[in-house]
PDB file of C-alpha atoms in Angstrom:
ATOM      1  CA  MET T 364       0.000   0.000   0.000  1.00 40.00           C
ATOM      2  CA  SER T 365       1.419   3.417  -0.937  1.00 44.00           C
ATOM      3  CA  ALA T 366       2.041   6.259   1.502  1.00 44.00           C
ATOM      4  CA  GLU T 367      -0.681   8.284  -0.236  1.00 45.00           C
ATOM      5  CA  THR T 368      -3.402   5.763   0.584  1.00 44.00           C
ATOM      6  CA  SER T 369      -2.180   4.366   3.901  1.00 48.00           C
ATOM      7  CA  ALA T 370      -4.112   5.128   7.060  1.00 58.00           C
ATOM      8  CA  ILE T 371      -3.235   8.203   9.050  1.00 63.00           C
ATOM      9  CA  PRO T 372      -1.272   7.231  12.208  1.00 76.00           C
ATOM     10  CA  PRO T 373      -3.301   7.616  15.438  1.00 80.00           C
ATOM     11  CA  ALA T 374      -1.019  10.373  16.775  1.00 82.00           C
ATOM     12  CA  ALA T 375      -1.330  12.329  13.537  1.00 83.00           C
ATOM     13  CA  ARG T 376      -5.108  11.942  13.574  1.00 85.00           C
ATOM     14  CA  ILE T 377      -5.243  13.263  17.134  1.00 89.00           C
ATOM     15  CA  GLY T 378      -3.022  16.165  16.113  1.00 88.00           C
ATOM     16  CA  ALA T 379      -5.303  16.934  13.163  1.00 88.00           C
ATOM     17  CA  ILE T 380      -8.380  16.962  15.398  1.00 90.00           C
ATOM     18  CA  MET T 381      -6.663  19.263  17.908  1.00 91.00           C
ATOM     19  CA  VAL T 382      -5.687  21.739  15.199  1.00 89.00           C
ATOM     20  CA  LEU T 383      -9.195  21.602  13.765  1.00 89.00           C
ATOM     21  CA  LEU T 384     -10.710  22.367  17.176  1.00 92.00           C
ATOM     22  CA  SER T 385      -8.296  25.279  17.567  1.00 90.00           C
ATOM     23  CA  ALA T 386      -9.616  26.688  14.290  1.00 88.00           C
ATOM     24  CA  VAL T 387     -13.184  26.420  15.578  1.00 90.00           C
ATOM     25  CA  ALA T 388     -12.201  28.377  18.698  1.00 90.00           C
ATOM     26  CA  TRP T 389     -10.313  30.992  16.687  1.00 85.00           C
ATOM     27  CA  SER T 390     -13.227  31.466  14.298  1.00 88.00           C
ATOM     28  CA  MET T 391     -15.015  33.281  17.143  1.00 88.00           C
ATOM     29  CA  ALA T 392     -12.299  35.937  17.420  1.00 87.00           C
ATOM     30  CA  GLY T 393     -13.725  38.281  14.804  1.00 86.00           C
ATOM     31  CA  PRO T 394     -17.287  38.453  16.124  1.00 87.00           C
ATOM     32  CA  LEU T 395     -16.078  38.789  19.714  1.00 87.00           C
ATOM     33  CA  THR T 396     -13.648  41.572  18.771  1.00 87.00           C
ATOM     34  CA  LYS T 397     -16.147  43.499  16.670  1.00 85.00           C
ATOM     35  CA  GLY T 398     -18.938  42.856  19.149  1.00 83.00           C
ATOM     36  CA  VAL T 399     -17.497  45.342  21.659  1.00 88.00           C
ATOM     37  CA  THR T 400     -17.082  49.107  21.428  1.00 87.00           C
ATOM     38  CA  ALA T 401     -13.668  48.985  23.142  1.00 87.00           C
ATOM     39  CA  ASP T 402     -10.709  49.671  20.861  1.00 89.00           C
ATOM     40  CA  ALA T 403      -8.140  47.104  19.757  1.00 87.00           C
ATOM     41  CA  TRP T 404      -5.691  47.991  22.557  1.00 90.00           C
ATOM     42  CA  ALA T 405      -8.267  47.388  25.305  1.00 90.00           C
ATOM     43  CA  VAL T 406      -9.228  44.076  23.656  1.00 90.00           C
ATOM     44  CA  LEU T 407      -5.546  43.099  23.569  1.00 90.00           C
ATOM     45  CA  ALA T 408      -5.121  43.959  27.243  1.00 92.00           C
ATOM     46  CA  TRP T 409      -8.060  41.845  28.410  1.00 92.00           C
ATOM     47  CA  ARG T 410      -7.252  39.004  26.055  1.00 89.00           C
ATOM     48  CA  GLY T 411      -3.634  39.043  27.215  1.00 90.00           C
ATOM     49  CA  LEU T 412      -4.637  38.981  30.880  1.00 93.00           C
ATOM     50  CA  VAL T 413      -7.151  36.140  30.643  1.00 93.00           C
ATOM     51  CA  SER T 414      -5.434  33.924  28.081  1.00 92.00           C
ATOM     52  CA  GLY T 415      -2.033  34.443  29.691  1.00 90.00           C
ATOM     53  CA  ALA T 416      -3.316  33.315  33.085  1.00 92.00           C
ATOM     54  CA  VAL T 417      -5.052  30.247  31.645  1.00 92.00           C
ATOM     55  CA  ILE T 418      -2.082  29.195  29.520  1.00 89.00           C
ATOM     56  CA  LEU T 419       0.304  29.617  32.463  1.00 89.00           C
ATOM     57  CA  ALA T 420      -1.981  27.403  34.547  1.00 89.00           C
ATOM     58  CA  TYR T 421      -1.882  24.767  31.811  1.00 88.00           C
ATOM     59  CA  VAL T 422       1.921  24.939  31.602  1.00 85.00           C
ATOM     60  CA  ALA T 423       2.207  24.566  35.377  1.00 85.00           C
ATOM     61  CA  TRP T 424      -0.129  21.544  35.319  1.00 85.00           C
ATOM     62  CA  ARG T 425       1.555  19.856  32.367  1.00 79.00           C
ATOM     63  CA  SER T 426       5.189  20.478  33.337  1.00 74.00           C
ATOM     64  CA  GLY T 427       4.878  20.361  37.104  1.00 73.00           C
ATOM     65  CA  GLY T 428       5.932  23.999  37.400  1.00 73.00           C
ATOM     66  CA  ILE T 429       6.379  27.050  35.185  1.00 81.00           C
ATOM     67  CA  MET T 430      10.092  27.325  36.000  1.00 81.00           C
ATOM     68  CA  VAL T 431      10.721  23.948  34.375  1.00 76.00           C
ATOM     69  CA  ASP T 432       9.708  25.317  30.973  1.00 78.00           C
ATOM     70  CA  LEU T 433      11.029  28.816  31.626  1.00 81.00           C
ATOM     71  CA  ARG T 434      14.565  27.454  31.966  1.00 81.00           C
ATOM     72  CA  ARG T 435      14.165  25.878  28.508  1.00 82.00           C
ATOM     73  CA  MET T 436      13.140  29.130  26.825  1.00 87.00           C
ATOM     74  CA  GLY T 437      15.831  29.383  24.146  1.00 88.00           C
ATOM     75  CA  LEU T 438      16.157  31.603  21.098  1.00 90.00           C
ATOM     76  CA  ALA T 439      13.447  29.721  19.182  1.00 89.00           C
ATOM     77  CA  ALA T 440      10.853  30.148  21.938  1.00 91.00           C
ATOM     78  CA  TRP T 441      11.655  33.833  22.408  1.00 93.00           C
ATOM     79  CA  ALA T 442      11.463  34.385  18.648  1.00 93.00           C
ATOM     80  CA  ALA T 443       8.075  32.653  18.633  1.00 91.00           C
ATOM     81  CA  THR T 444       6.992  34.953  21.461  1.00 92.00           C
ATOM     82  CA  VAL T 445       7.783  38.057  19.409  1.00 93.00           C
ATOM     83  CA  ILE T 446       6.290  36.698  16.161  1.00 93.00           C
ATOM     84  CA  GLY T 447       3.151  35.567  17.971  1.00 89.00           C
ATOM     85  CA  SER T 448       2.749  38.980  19.611  1.00 91.00           C
ATOM     86  CA  VAL T 449       3.071  40.855  16.319  1.00 93.00           C
ATOM     87  CA  ALA T 450       0.657  38.463  14.583  1.00 92.00           C
ATOM     88  CA  THR T 451      -1.905  38.861  17.360  1.00 89.00           C
ATOM     89  CA  VAL T 452      -1.751  42.667  17.295  1.00 91.00           C
ATOM     90  CA  ALA T 453      -2.291  42.544  13.529  1.00 92.00           C
ATOM     91  CA  PHE T 454      -5.089  39.996  13.990  1.00 89.00           C
ATOM     92  CA  ILE T 455      -7.100  42.075  16.457  1.00 89.00           C
ATOM     93  CA  ALA T 456      -6.523  45.383  14.666  1.00 88.00           C
ATOM     94  CA  SER T 457      -7.552  43.925  11.293  1.00 88.00           C
ATOM     95  CA  PHE T 458     -11.006  43.032  12.636  1.00 87.00           C
ATOM     96  CA  LYS T 459     -11.526  46.649  13.715  1.00 85.00           C
ATOM     97  CA  MET T 460     -10.689  47.881  10.201  1.00 82.00           C
ATOM     98  CA  THR T 461     -12.278  45.375   7.841  1.00 79.00           C
ATOM     99  CA  ALA T 462     -14.956  42.691   7.653  1.00 79.00           C
ATOM    100  CA  VAL T 463     -14.725  39.413   9.556  1.00 83.00           C
ATOM    101  CA  ALA T 464     -15.268  37.432   6.342  1.00 77.00           C
ATOM    102  CA  HIS T 465     -12.453  39.264   4.611  1.00 76.00           C
ATOM    103  CA  VAL T 466      -9.925  38.535   7.368  1.00 84.00           C
ATOM    104  CA  ALA T 467     -11.006  34.894   7.390  1.00 81.00           C
ATOM    105  CA  VAL T 468     -10.620  34.659   3.626  1.00 76.00           C
ATOM    106  CA  ILE T 469      -7.090  36.079   3.746  1.00 79.00           C
ATOM    107  CA  TYR T 470      -6.191  33.619   6.507  1.00 79.00           C
ATOM    108  CA  GLY T 471      -7.319  30.859   4.160  1.00 74.00           C
ATOM    109  CA  THR T 472      -4.036  31.294   2.270  1.00 74.00           C
ATOM    110  CA  ALA T 473      -2.051  30.148   5.338  1.00 77.00           C
ATOM    111  CA  PRO T 474      -1.535  26.582   4.030  1.00 72.00           C
ATOM    112  CA  PHE T 475       0.385  27.915   1.049  1.00 74.00           C
ATOM    113  CA  TRP T 476       2.530  30.207   3.174  1.00 80.00           C
ATOM    114  CA  ALA T 477       3.271  27.387   5.632  1.00 82.00           C
ATOM    115  CA  ALA T 478       4.078  24.915   2.876  1.00 78.00           C
ATOM    116  CA  GLY T 479       6.434  27.424   1.258  1.00 79.00           C
ATOM    117  CA  VAL T 480       8.199  28.294   4.517  1.00 86.00           C
ATOM    118  CA  ALA T 481       8.487  24.599   5.469  1.00 86.00           C
ATOM    119  CA  TRP T 482       9.980  23.749   2.074  1.00 82.00           C
ATOM    120  CA  LEU T 483      12.497  26.607   2.173  1.00 83.00           C
ATOM    121  CA  TRP T 484      13.493  26.082   5.806  1.00 87.00           C
ATOM    122  CA  LEU T 485      12.950  22.370   6.501  1.00 82.00           C
ATOM    123  CA  ARG T 486      12.893  20.979   2.960  1.00 79.00           C
ATOM    124  CA  GLU T 487       9.652  19.342   4.092  1.00 76.00           C
ATOM    125  CA  GLN T 488       7.837  17.741   1.174  1.00 76.00           C
ATOM    126  CA  THR T 489       4.096  18.296   0.837  1.00 72.00           C
ATOM    127  CA  SER T 490       1.931  15.259   0.063  1.00 76.00           C
ATOM    128  CA  ARG T 491      -0.324  15.098  -2.964  1.00 80.00           C
ATOM    129  CA  ALA T 492      -3.380  15.002  -0.678  1.00 79.00           C
ATOM    130  CA  VAL T 493      -2.390  18.302   0.921  1.00 76.00           C
ATOM    131  CA  VAL T 494      -1.773  19.897  -2.474  1.00 80.00           C
ATOM    132  CA  ILE T 495      -5.187  18.781  -3.748  1.00 84.00           C
ATOM    133  CA  ALA T 496      -7.023  19.880  -0.604  1.00 81.00           C
ATOM    134  CA  SER T 497      -5.122  23.178  -0.424  1.00 78.00           C
ATOM    135  CA  THR T 498      -5.902  23.928  -4.050  1.00 84.00           C
ATOM    136  CA  ALA T 499      -9.588  23.232  -3.426  1.00 85.00           C
ATOM    137  CA  ALA T 500      -9.486  25.422  -0.308  1.00 79.00           C
ATOM    138  CA  LEU T 501      -7.832  28.242  -2.260  1.00 79.00           C
ATOM    139  CA  THR T 502     -10.555  27.934  -4.896  1.00 85.00           C
ATOM    140  CA  GLY T 503     -13.128  28.388  -2.160  1.00 80.00           C
ATOM    141  CA  VAL T 504     -11.228  31.396  -0.843  1.00 75.00           C
ATOM    142  CA  VAL T 505     -11.191  33.003  -4.309  1.00 76.00           C
ATOM    143  CA  VAL T 506     -14.939  32.448  -4.634  1.00 79.00           C
ATOM    144  CA  MET T 507     -15.507  34.040  -1.223  1.00 68.00           C
ATOM    145  CA  VAL T 508     -13.333  37.051  -2.087  1.00 62.00           C
ATOM    146  CA  SER T 509     -15.259  37.607  -5.295  1.00 65.00           C
ATOM    147  CA  GLY T 510     -18.523  38.177  -3.468  1.00 57.00           C
ATOM    148  CA  SER T 511     -17.807  38.811   0.194  1.00 48.00           C
ATOM    149  CA  THR T 512     -20.095  41.548   1.529  1.00 47.00           C
ATOM    150  CA  GLY T 513     -18.863  41.656   5.140  1.00 47.00           C
ATOM    151  CA  GLY T 514     -20.222  45.111   5.929  1.00 47.00           C
ATOM    152  CA  GLY T 515     -18.728  47.243   3.189  1.00 50.00           C
ATOM    153  CA  PRO T 516     -15.485  47.795   1.234  1.00 50.00           C
ATOM    154  CA  ALA T 517     -12.490  46.407   3.079  1.00 49.00           C
ATOM    155  CA  SER T 518      -9.845  48.829   4.262  1.00 60.00           C
ATOM    156  CA  LEU T 519      -6.459  48.449   2.609  1.00 69.00           C
ATOM    157  CA  THR T 520      -4.810  48.780   6.018  1.00 81.00           C
ATOM    158  CA  GLY T 521      -7.013  46.047   7.469  1.00 82.00           C
ATOM    159  CA  ASP T 522      -6.202  43.773   4.551  1.00 78.00           C
ATOM    160  CA  GLY T 523      -2.485  44.392   5.041  1.00 84.00           C
ATOM    161  CA  LEU T 524      -2.718  43.587   8.745  1.00 90.00           C
ATOM    162  CA  ALA T 525      -4.608  40.373   7.965  1.00 87.00           C
ATOM    163  CA  ILE T 526      -1.858  39.360   5.533  1.00 86.00           C
ATOM    164  CA  LEU T 527       0.799  40.103   8.174  1.00 92.00           C
ATOM    165  CA  MET T 528      -1.123  37.990  10.689  1.00 92.00           C
ATOM    166  CA  THR T 529      -1.433  35.116   8.221  1.00 87.00           C
ATOM    167  CA  LEU T 530       2.267  35.109   7.422  1.00 90.00           C
ATOM    168  CA  GLY T 531       3.152  35.241  11.108  1.00 92.00           C
ATOM    169  CA  MET T 532       0.871  32.294  11.918  1.00 87.00           C
ATOM    170  CA  ALA T 533       2.354  30.255   9.073  1.00 88.00           C
ATOM    171  CA  VAL T 534       5.873  30.896  10.375  1.00 91.00           C
ATOM    172  CA  MET T 535       4.740  29.948  13.889  1.00 87.00           C
ATOM    173  CA  MET T 536       3.400  26.606  12.652  1.00 82.00           C
ATOM    174  CA  VAL T 537       6.695  25.809  10.978  1.00 88.00           C
ATOM    175  CA  MET T 538       8.658  26.853  14.081  1.00 89.00           C
ATOM    176  CA  ILE T 539       6.594  24.530  16.289  1.00 82.00           C
ATOM    177  CA  ARG T 540       7.377  21.695  13.890  1.00 79.00           C
ATOM    178  CA  ARG T 541      11.067  22.659  13.615  1.00 86.00           C
ATOM    179  CA  TYR T 542      11.625  22.932  17.381  1.00 87.00           C
ATOM    180  CA  PRO T 543       9.385  20.240  18.954  1.00 81.00           C
ATOM    181  CA  GLY T 544      11.262  20.421  22.254  1.00 82.00           C
ATOM    182  CA  ALA T 545      10.883  24.183  22.682  1.00 85.00           C
ATOM    183  CA  PRO T 546       8.277  25.303  25.254  1.00 87.00           C
ATOM    184  CA  MET T 547       6.033  26.960  22.677  1.00 84.00           C
ATOM    185  CA  VAL T 548       2.966  26.912  24.930  1.00 84.00           C
ATOM    186  CA  LEU T 549       4.877  28.918  27.527  1.00 87.00           C
ATOM    187  CA  ALA T 550       6.001  31.222  24.713  1.00 89.00           C
ATOM    188  CA  ALA T 551       2.313  31.854  23.988  1.00 86.00           C
ATOM    189  CA  ALA T 552       1.733  32.715  27.647  1.00 88.00           C
ATOM    190  CA  VAL T 553       4.681  35.141  27.649  1.00 90.00           C
ATOM    191  CA  SER T 554       3.307  36.631  24.426  1.00 90.00           C
ATOM    192  CA  SER T 555      -0.040  37.187  26.151  1.00 89.00           C
ATOM    193  CA  ALA T 556       1.708  38.951  29.031  1.00 88.00           C
ATOM    194  CA  LEU T 557       3.494  41.201  26.548  1.00 90.00           C
ATOM    195  CA  LEU T 558       0.198  41.987  24.838  1.00 89.00           C
ATOM    196  CA  LEU T 559      -1.312  42.939  28.195  1.00 90.00           C
ATOM    197  CA  ILE T 560       1.518  45.419  28.747  1.00 91.00           C
ATOM    198  CA  VAL T 561       1.414  46.725  25.178  1.00 88.00           C
ATOM    199  CA  GLY T 562      -2.364  47.097  25.255  1.00 88.00           C
ATOM    200  CA  LEU T 563      -2.254  49.101  28.479  1.00 89.00           C
ATOM    201  CA  MET T 564       0.716  51.286  27.522  1.00 88.00           C
ATOM    202  CA  VAL T 565      -0.206  52.062  23.914  1.00 85.00           C
ATOM    203  CA  GLY T 566      -3.845  52.614  24.816  1.00 81.00           C
ATOM    204  CA  ALA T 567      -2.819  55.114  27.517  1.00 82.00           C
ATOM    205  CA  MET T 568      -0.309  56.894  25.252  1.00 84.00           C
ATOM    206  CA  PHE T 569      -2.812  57.421  22.436  1.00 78.00           C
ATOM    207  CA  GLY T 570      -5.911  58.054  24.498  1.00 80.00           C
ATOM    208  CA  GLY T 571      -7.444  54.643  23.953  1.00 79.00           C
ATOM    209  CA  THR T 572     -10.236  52.958  25.870  1.00 80.00           C
ATOM    210  CA  ASP T 573      -9.546  52.423  29.566  1.00 84.00           C
ATOM    211  CA  PRO T 574      -9.832  48.630  30.019  1.00 85.00           C
ATOM    212  CA  LEU T 575     -11.258  49.125  33.521  1.00 82.00           C
ATOM    213  CA  ALA T 576     -13.907  51.600  32.358  1.00 84.00           C
ATOM    214  CA  ILE T 577     -15.521  49.167  29.942  1.00 87.00           C
ATOM    215  CA  PRO T 578     -19.094  48.002  30.700  1.00 89.00           C
ATOM    216  CA  SER T 579     -19.277  44.674  32.507  1.00 90.00           C
ATOM    217  CA  SER T 580     -21.146  43.122  29.583  1.00 90.00           C
ATOM    218  CA  GLU T 581     -18.207  43.872  27.285  1.00 90.00           C
ATOM    219  CA  ILE T 582     -15.711  42.653  29.865  1.00 91.00           C
ATOM    220  CA  ALA T 583     -17.580  39.326  29.912  1.00 92.00           C
ATOM    221  CA  ILE T 584     -17.238  39.107  26.121  1.00 91.00           C
ATOM    222  CA  MET T 585     -13.501  39.812  26.278  1.00 90.00           C
ATOM    223  CA  VAL T 586     -13.020  37.261  29.064  1.00 92.00           C
ATOM    224  CA  ALA T 587     -14.745  34.702  26.839  1.00 91.00           C
ATOM    225  CA  PHE T 588     -12.406  35.745  24.021  1.00 89.00           C
ATOM    226  CA  GLY T 589      -9.405  35.205  26.284  1.00 91.00           C
ATOM    227  CA  LEU T 590     -10.598  31.739  27.297  1.00 93.00           C
ATOM    228  CA  LEU T 591     -11.209  30.719  23.682  1.00 91.00           C
ATOM    229  CA  HIS T 592      -7.812  32.048  22.650  1.00 87.00           C
ATOM    230  CA  ALA T 593      -6.084  30.070  25.408  1.00 90.00           C
ATOM    231  CA  ALA T 594      -7.845  26.892  24.297  1.00 91.00           C
ATOM    232  CA  ALA T 595      -6.938  27.589  20.661  1.00 89.00           C
ATOM    233  CA  VAL T 596      -3.264  28.212  21.477  1.00 83.00           C
ATOM    234  CA  VAL T 597      -2.902  25.008  23.495  1.00 87.00           C
ATOM    235  CA  LEU T 598      -4.699  22.900  20.887  1.00 90.00           C
ATOM    236  CA  LEU T 599      -2.774  24.393  17.963  1.00 82.00           C
ATOM    237  CA  THR T 600       0.622  24.166  19.647  1.00 79.00           C
ATOM    238  CA  GLU T 601       0.203  20.600  20.861  1.00 84.00           C
ATOM    239  CA  GLY T 602      -1.518  19.428  17.694  1.00 87.00           C
ATOM    240  CA  THR T 603       1.037  20.948  15.305  1.00 80.00           C
ATOM    241  CA  ARG T 604       3.779  18.884  16.936  1.00 80.00           C
ATOM    242  CA  LEU T 605       2.105  15.767  15.536  1.00 85.00           C
ATOM    243  CA  ILE T 606       1.505  16.760  11.895  1.00 84.00           C
ATOM    244  CA  PRO T 607       3.396  18.636   9.141  1.00 78.00           C
ATOM    245  CA  ALA T 608       3.151  22.433   9.201  1.00 69.00           C
ATOM    246  CA  SER T 609       1.394  22.629   5.833  1.00 67.00           C
ATOM    247  CA  GLU T 610      -1.285  20.208   7.040  1.00 76.00           C
ATOM    248  CA  ALA T 611      -1.742  22.181  10.272  1.00 77.00           C
ATOM    249  CA  ALA T 612      -2.269  25.341   8.233  1.00 71.00           C
ATOM    250  CA  LEU T 613      -4.738  23.540   5.989  1.00 74.00           C
ATOM    251  CA  LEU T 614      -6.810  22.363   8.948  1.00 80.00           C
ATOM    252  CA  GLY T 615      -6.583  25.830  10.464  1.00 77.00           C
ATOM    253  CA  ALA T 616      -8.341  27.091   7.338  1.00 73.00           C
ATOM    254  CA  MET T 617     -11.571  25.735   8.847  1.00 78.00           C
ATOM    255  CA  GLU T 618     -11.777  29.210  10.360  1.00 79.00           C
ATOM    256  CA  VAL T 619     -12.502  30.537   6.846  1.00 76.00           C
ATOM    257  CA  PRO T 620     -16.051  29.183   6.509  1.00 80.00           C
ATOM    258  CA  LEU T 621     -16.899  29.371  10.220  1.00 85.00           C
ATOM    259  CA  ALA T 622     -15.956  33.001  10.932  1.00 85.00           C
ATOM    260  CA  PRO T 623     -18.452  34.517   8.447  1.00 82.00           C
ATOM    261  CA  VAL T 624     -21.192  32.287   9.845  1.00 84.00           C
ATOM    262  CA  TRP T 625     -20.533  33.516  13.389  1.00 86.00           C
ATOM    263  CA  ALA T 626     -20.402  37.093  12.044  1.00 85.00           C
ATOM    264  CA  LEU T 627     -23.815  36.604  10.461  1.00 84.00           C
ATOM    265  CA  LEU T 628     -25.382  35.066  13.565  1.00 85.00           C
ATOM    266  CA  LEU T 629     -23.845  37.434  16.138  1.00 83.00           C
ATOM    267  CA  LEU T 630     -23.235  40.682  14.221  1.00 82.00           C
ATOM    268  CA  GLY T 631     -25.627  40.502  11.313  1.00 81.00           C
ATOM    269  CA  GLU T 632     -22.841  40.771   8.713  1.00 77.00           C
ATOM    270  CA  GLY T 633     -24.260  39.659   5.378  1.00 73.00           C
ATOM    271  CA  LEU T 634     -23.264  36.474   3.571  1.00 69.00           C
ATOM    272  CA  SER T 635     -23.539  36.425  -0.196  1.00 72.00           C
ATOM    273  CA  GLY T 636     -24.140  33.337  -2.299  1.00 76.00           C
ATOM    274  CA  SER T 637     -20.504  33.297  -3.356  1.00 75.00           C
ATOM    275  CA  THR T 638     -19.437  33.356   0.285  1.00 70.00           C
ATOM    276  CA  LEU T 639     -21.582  30.328   1.030  1.00 78.00           C
ATOM    277  CA  VAL T 640     -20.291  28.459  -2.023  1.00 84.00           C
ATOM    278  CA  GLY T 641     -16.692  29.273  -1.156  1.00 79.00           C
ATOM    279  CA  ALA T 642     -17.151  28.257   2.467  1.00 75.00           C
ATOM    280  CA  GLY T 643     -18.724  24.978   1.380  1.00 82.00           C
ATOM    281  CA  THR T 644     -15.767  24.279  -0.912  1.00 84.00           C
ATOM    282  CA  VAL T 645     -13.331  24.767   1.968  1.00 80.00           C
ATOM    283  CA  VAL T 646     -15.349  22.483   4.263  1.00 77.00           C
ATOM    284  CA  VAL T 647     -15.478  19.721   1.637  1.00 83.00           C
ATOM    285  CA  ALA T 648     -11.705  19.996   1.062  1.00 81.00           C
ATOM    286  CA  LEU T 649     -10.972  19.790   4.790  1.00 74.00           C
ATOM    287  CA  PHE T 650     -13.221  16.812   5.454  1.00 73.00           C
ATOM    288  CA  TRP T 651     -11.901  14.979   2.390  1.00 81.00           C
ATOM    289  CA  TYR T 652      -8.398  15.420   3.767  1.00 74.00           C
ATOM    290  CA  LEU T 653      -9.403  14.212   7.245  1.00 64.00           C
ATOM    291  CA  ARG T 654     -11.150  11.116   5.870  1.00 67.00           C
ATOM    292  CA  ARG T 655      -8.656  10.149   3.195  1.00 64.00           C
ATOM    293  CA  GLY T 656      -6.883   7.666   5.493  1.00 49.00           C
ATOM    294  CA  SER T 657     -10.016   5.594   6.059  1.00 43.00           C
ATOM    295  CA  ASP T 658     -10.877   5.176   2.351  1.00 46.00           C
TER     296      ASP T 658
END
C-alpha cells in the first residue's frame, strides 16, 4: 500500500483533530472583537490577561511547574513569542478595520505560506493530498473574495494587517514543527503577558479605551475571548507537533467558513451566495483530507 493511501497514524489523527478544534475556537475571534465598542488595545489587554493566566496554569499543570519550561526558553521560543505577539496585534486590529469574512478569507491562504516556509526552511515535502485539498481550499477562498459583503469595502490597512497575521501564523506553525522540544505553549503565555503590557501602555499613550472603564457586559465578552484564545493556542501548539506544518495550516483554514457564519449570527454581517459556495468548498476539502486515510 502506498504512503498516499495508507491510514493516518493515530497520533497524527489526534493532532489533526486538535488543530481543527483550535480553528473552531479561533473562528469566534472576529465576532467577539467586533462585538465590543472597546478599541483594539483594550481588547488586547483583556485578552492578554485572561489567556495568559489560563495558559500559564496549563503549563504549570503539564510540566509540574512554570520554572521547568522557563529554563528551557531558548532563542526559538523567544522568537516565537515576538512573532506571535506581532501576529496577534495585527489579527485584532484587522477586525476593527475590515470585515470578519475578509480577514477569514485572507487567513485561508495560510496553508500555502506554511508549505512554502516549510519547504524553504525544513525541505519538508508536501503530500499530494495536501496539495489537492489546499488547491480546493484556495478555490473556495477566491470564490468568497469575489462576493464577500462583510459590511462594506475592506480597508487596505485592514487587509495588510490580515496578511501580516497570516504570514506570522504560518511561520509559527513551521517553528513549532522545527523545534518540537521548545516550550512553545509557555512562549504563547509570555506573548499574552506582553500583549497585556502593550495594550495598556499604547492605549494610555494614544488616548485609547480604559480597560477598567468598559461596561461589565463587554468585559464578559472579552473574558470569553481570552478563554477561547487560550484553548486555541494550546490545541494548535500541541496538535502541530504531531503533523506537518502545511497540514496544520490547511486544517486551520476551517476558520474561513466558520468566521463569516458567526459574524452573520452574532453581528448581522451579510453572507452572499458566493461566500456560502466558497465556504462549502473549503469544508469539503478539509473533510476529504481528514477522511482520506479511512478510504
